[in-house]
PDB file of C-alpha atoms in Angstrom:
ATOM      1  CA  GLN A   1     115.089 109.651  91.126  1.00 71.00           C
ATOM      2  CA  VAL A   2     112.129 108.135  93.021  1.00 80.00           C
ATOM      3  CA  GLN A   3     113.594 105.852  95.858  1.00 84.00           C
ATOM      4  CA  LEU A   4     111.218 103.963  98.547  1.00 87.00           C
ATOM      5  CA  VAL A   5     112.268 102.348 101.635  1.00 85.00           C
ATOM      6  CA  GLU A   6     110.283  99.990 103.582  1.00 87.00           C
ATOM      7  CA  PRO A   7     111.241  99.203 107.218  1.00 84.00           C
ATOM      8  CA  GLY A   8     108.904  98.024 109.395  1.00 78.00           C
ATOM      9  CA  GLY A   9     108.323  94.332 108.633  1.00 89.00           C
ATOM     10  CA  GLY A  10     108.889  91.475 110.975  1.00 92.00           C
ATOM     11  CA  SER A  11     107.037  88.177 112.694  1.00 95.00           C
ATOM     12  CA  VAL A  12     104.238  88.264 114.683  1.00 96.00           C
ATOM     13  CA  GLN A  13     101.699  85.634 116.293  1.00 97.00           C
ATOM     14  CA  ALA A  14      98.225  85.316 114.575  1.00 98.00           C
ATOM     15  CA  GLY A  15      95.987  88.053 116.157  1.00 98.00           C
ATOM     16  CA  GLY A  16      98.930  90.487 116.440  1.00 97.00           C
ATOM     17  CA  SER A  17      99.676  93.669 114.602  1.00 97.00           C
ATOM     18  CA  LEU A  18     102.511  95.269 112.620  1.00 96.00           C
ATOM     19  CA  ARG A  19     103.144  98.726 111.147  1.00 96.00           C
ATOM     20  CA  LEU A  20     104.804  99.069 108.049  1.00 96.00           C
ATOM     21  CA  SER A  21     106.416 102.198 106.726  1.00 95.00           C
ATOM     22  CA  CYS A  22     107.493 103.415 103.399  1.00 93.00           C
ATOM     23  CA  ALA A  23     110.088 106.644 103.302  1.00 89.00           C
ATOM     24  CA  ALA A  24     110.089 108.209 100.001  1.00 85.00           C
ATOM     25  CA  SER A  25     113.204 110.261  98.642  1.00 84.00           C
ATOM     26  CA  GLY A  26     111.917 113.696  97.658  1.00 70.00           C
ATOM     27  CA  TYR A  27     108.156 114.736  98.017  1.00 65.00           C
ATOM     28  CA  ILE A  28     106.483 111.670  96.552  1.00 68.00           C
ATOM     29  CA  THR A  29     103.681 110.947  98.777  1.00 70.00           C
ATOM     30  CA  GLY A  30     101.708 113.963  97.465  1.00 72.00           C
ATOM     31  CA  THR A  31     102.985 113.598  94.104  1.00 79.00           C
ATOM     32  CA  TYR A  32     102.384 110.229  93.092  1.00 84.00           C
ATOM     33  CA  CYS A  33      99.643 107.597  93.742  1.00 89.00           C
ATOM     34  CA  MET A  34     100.546 105.589  96.677  1.00 91.00           C
ATOM     35  CA  ALA A  35      99.957 101.797  97.491  1.00 95.00           C
ATOM     36  CA  TRP A  36     100.900  98.629  99.108  1.00 97.00           C
ATOM     37  CA  PHE A  37     101.366  95.509  97.361  1.00 98.00           C
ATOM     38  CA  ARG A  38     102.210  91.892  98.721  1.00 98.00           C
ATOM     39  CA  GLN A  39     103.208  88.808  97.221  1.00 98.00           C
ATOM     40  CA  ALA A  40     103.250  85.297  98.826  1.00 96.00           C
ATOM     41  CA  PRO A  41     105.318  82.561  97.397  1.00 92.00           C
ATOM     42  CA  GLU A  42     103.592  80.974  94.529  1.00 92.00           C
ATOM     43  CA  LYS A  43     101.059  83.698  94.240  1.00 95.00           C
ATOM     44  CA  GLU A  44     100.031  86.495  92.153  1.00 96.00           C
ATOM     45  CA  ARG A  45     100.908  89.883  93.460  1.00 96.00           C
ATOM     46  CA  GLU A  46      97.922  91.868  94.715  1.00 96.00           C
ATOM     47  CA  ARG A  47      97.501  95.404  95.820  1.00 96.00           C
ATOM     48  CA  VAL A  48      96.028  95.423  99.337  1.00 97.00           C
ATOM     49  CA  ALA A  49      95.531  99.012  99.829  1.00 97.00           C
ATOM     50  CA  GLY A  50      95.866 102.255  98.179  1.00 95.00           C
ATOM     51  CA  VAL A  51      95.404 106.148  98.116  1.00 91.00           C
ATOM     52  CA  ASN A  52      93.551 107.766  95.351  1.00 88.00           C
ATOM     53  CA  VAL A  53      94.466 111.367  94.040  1.00 85.00           C
ATOM     54  CA  VAL A  54      92.165 112.920  96.699  1.00 84.00           C
ATOM     55  CA  GLY A  55      93.707 111.033  99.413  1.00 84.00           C
ATOM     56  CA  THR A  56      91.037 108.478  99.816  1.00 90.00           C
ATOM     57  CA  PRO A  57      92.082 105.055 101.016  1.00 95.00           C
ATOM     58  CA  TYR A  58      90.817 101.737  99.344  1.00 95.00           C
ATOM     59  CA  TYR A  59      91.467  98.240 100.389  1.00 98.00           C
ATOM     60  CA  GLU A  60      91.549  94.807  98.840  1.00 97.00           C
ATOM     61  CA  GLU A  61      88.510  92.940 100.456  1.00 97.00           C
ATOM     62  CA  SER A  62      90.573  90.538 102.313  1.00 97.00           C
ATOM     63  CA  VAL A  63      92.044  93.095 104.425  1.00 98.00           C
ATOM     64  CA  LYS A  64      88.982  95.448 105.002  1.00 98.00           C
ATOM     65  CA  GLY A  65      88.472  96.316 108.662  1.00 98.00           C
ATOM     66  CA  ARG A  66      92.039  94.920 109.643  1.00 98.00           C
ATOM     67  CA  PHE A  67      94.261  97.122 107.540  1.00 98.00           C
ATOM     68  CA  THR A  68      94.584 100.832 107.509  1.00 98.00           C
ATOM     69  CA  ILE A  69      96.576 102.797 104.913  1.00 97.00           C
ATOM     70  CA  SER A  70      97.928 106.363 105.771  1.00 95.00           C
ATOM     71  CA  GLN A  71     100.221 108.777 104.378  1.00 89.00           C
ATOM     72  CA  ASP A  72     102.023 111.660 106.095  1.00 88.00           C
ATOM     73  CA  ASN A  73     102.884 114.281 103.265  1.00 81.00           C
ATOM     74  CA  ALA A  74     104.861 116.229 105.629  1.00 84.00           C
ATOM     75  CA  LYS A  75     107.305 113.415 106.681  1.00 86.00           C
ATOM     76  CA  ASN A  76     106.691 111.918 102.889  1.00 85.00           C
ATOM     77  CA  THR A  77     106.043 108.554 104.709  1.00 90.00           C
ATOM     78  CA  LEU A  78     103.387 106.016 103.538  1.00 93.00           C
ATOM     79  CA  TYR A  79     102.083 103.916 106.491  1.00 96.00           C
ATOM     80  CA  LEU A  80     100.476 100.436 106.509  1.00 97.00           C
ATOM     81  CA  GLN A  81      98.899  99.426 110.046  1.00 97.00           C
ATOM     82  CA  MET A  82      97.903  95.719 109.992  1.00 98.00           C
ATOM     83  CA  ASN A  83      95.656  94.533 112.951  1.00 98.00           C
ATOM     84  CA  SER A  84      94.406  91.165 113.516  1.00 98.00           C
ATOM     85  CA  LEU A  85      97.037  89.391 111.583  1.00 98.00           C
ATOM     86  CA  LYS A  86      96.302  85.982 110.022  1.00 98.00           C
ATOM     87  CA  PRO A  87      98.877  83.484 108.609  1.00 97.00           C
ATOM     88  CA  GLU A  88      97.606  84.139 105.081  1.00 96.00           C
ATOM     89  CA  ASP A  89      98.733  87.795 105.435  1.00 97.00           C
ATOM     90  CA  THR A  90     102.391  86.261 105.484  1.00 97.00           C
ATOM     91  CA  ALA A  91     103.990  87.644 102.274  1.00 98.00           C
ATOM     92  CA  MET A  92     106.471  90.058 100.899  1.00 97.00           C
ATOM     93  CA  TYR A  93     104.989  93.576 101.154  1.00 97.00           C
ATOM     94  CA  TYR A  94     105.929  96.389  99.005  1.00 97.00           C
ATOM     95  CA  CYS A  95     105.399 100.107  98.928  1.00 96.00           C
ATOM     96  CA  ALA A  96     104.886 101.492  95.304  1.00 95.00           C
ATOM     97  CA  ALA A  97     104.162 104.889  93.743  1.00 91.00           C
ATOM     98  CA  ASP A  98     102.390 105.532  90.698  1.00 90.00           C
ATOM     99  CA  GLY A  99     102.337 108.378  88.163  1.00 87.00           C
ATOM    100  CA  ARG A 100      99.322 110.382  88.175  1.00 87.00           C
ATOM    101  CA  SER A 101      97.734 113.529  86.482  1.00 86.00           C
ATOM    102  CA  PRO A 102      95.868 116.054  88.367  1.00 84.00           C
ATOM    103  CA  THR A 103      92.937 113.877  88.331  1.00 87.00           C
ATOM    104  CA  TYR A 104      93.908 110.331  88.141  1.00 89.00           C
ATOM    105  CA  CYS A 105      96.571 107.569  88.482  1.00 89.00           C
ATOM    106  CA  MET A 106      98.305 106.189  85.639  1.00 88.00           C
ATOM    107  CA  GLY A 107      97.908 102.462  87.123  1.00 88.00           C
ATOM    108  CA  THR A 108     101.300 101.464  86.187  1.00 91.00           C
ATOM    109  CA  TYR A 109     103.393 101.826  89.448  1.00 92.00           C
ATOM    110  CA  PRO A 110     106.832 102.217  87.954  1.00 91.00           C
ATOM    111  CA  TYR A 111     108.453 102.987  91.392  1.00 91.00           C
ATOM    112  CA  TRP A 112     108.830 100.138  94.063  1.00 94.00           C
ATOM    113  CA  GLY A 113     110.220  99.656  97.413  1.00 94.00           C
ATOM    114  CA  GLN A 114     112.584  96.705  98.106  1.00 94.00           C
ATOM    115  CA  GLY A 115     110.068  94.953  99.732  1.00 95.00           C
ATOM    116  CA  THR A 116     109.657  93.888 103.493  1.00 96.00           C
ATOM    117  CA  GLN A 117     109.133  90.554 104.798  1.00 96.00           C
ATOM    118  CA  VAL A 118     105.910  90.103 107.225  1.00 97.00           C
ATOM    119  CA  THR A 119     105.362  86.647 108.802  1.00 97.00           C
ATOM    120  CA  VAL A 120     102.413  85.626 110.616  1.00 97.00           C
ATOM    121  CA  SER A 121     102.513  82.738 112.668  1.00 96.00           C
ATOM    122  CA  SER A 122      99.574  80.356 113.938  1.00 93.00           C
TER     123      SER A 122
END
């Protein structure tokens, strides 16, 4: 059973930084396509960052240059470093794992963490 745990949320002033982490049970980060999603109240869930099957990160346009996704396969942990935070970054953030073939991610993200709240105040 895939289990994802997401410590690292919290509250920060605008312009500050937070680092989220996602600890996975088993050896998941090298087996699944990993990503970070977020959902603010009354907003659609959006994928903010992910890692493709060859380990190349990608980002939603609004967080480019501010967020960095990384994974440590030895620790089986996914990270999201968030810098220059803005109030509009306030959301529940979720770690997610997607099934994959050797060459592509499935795109269905069947596995999710419990979520961690990030609040950015002005």
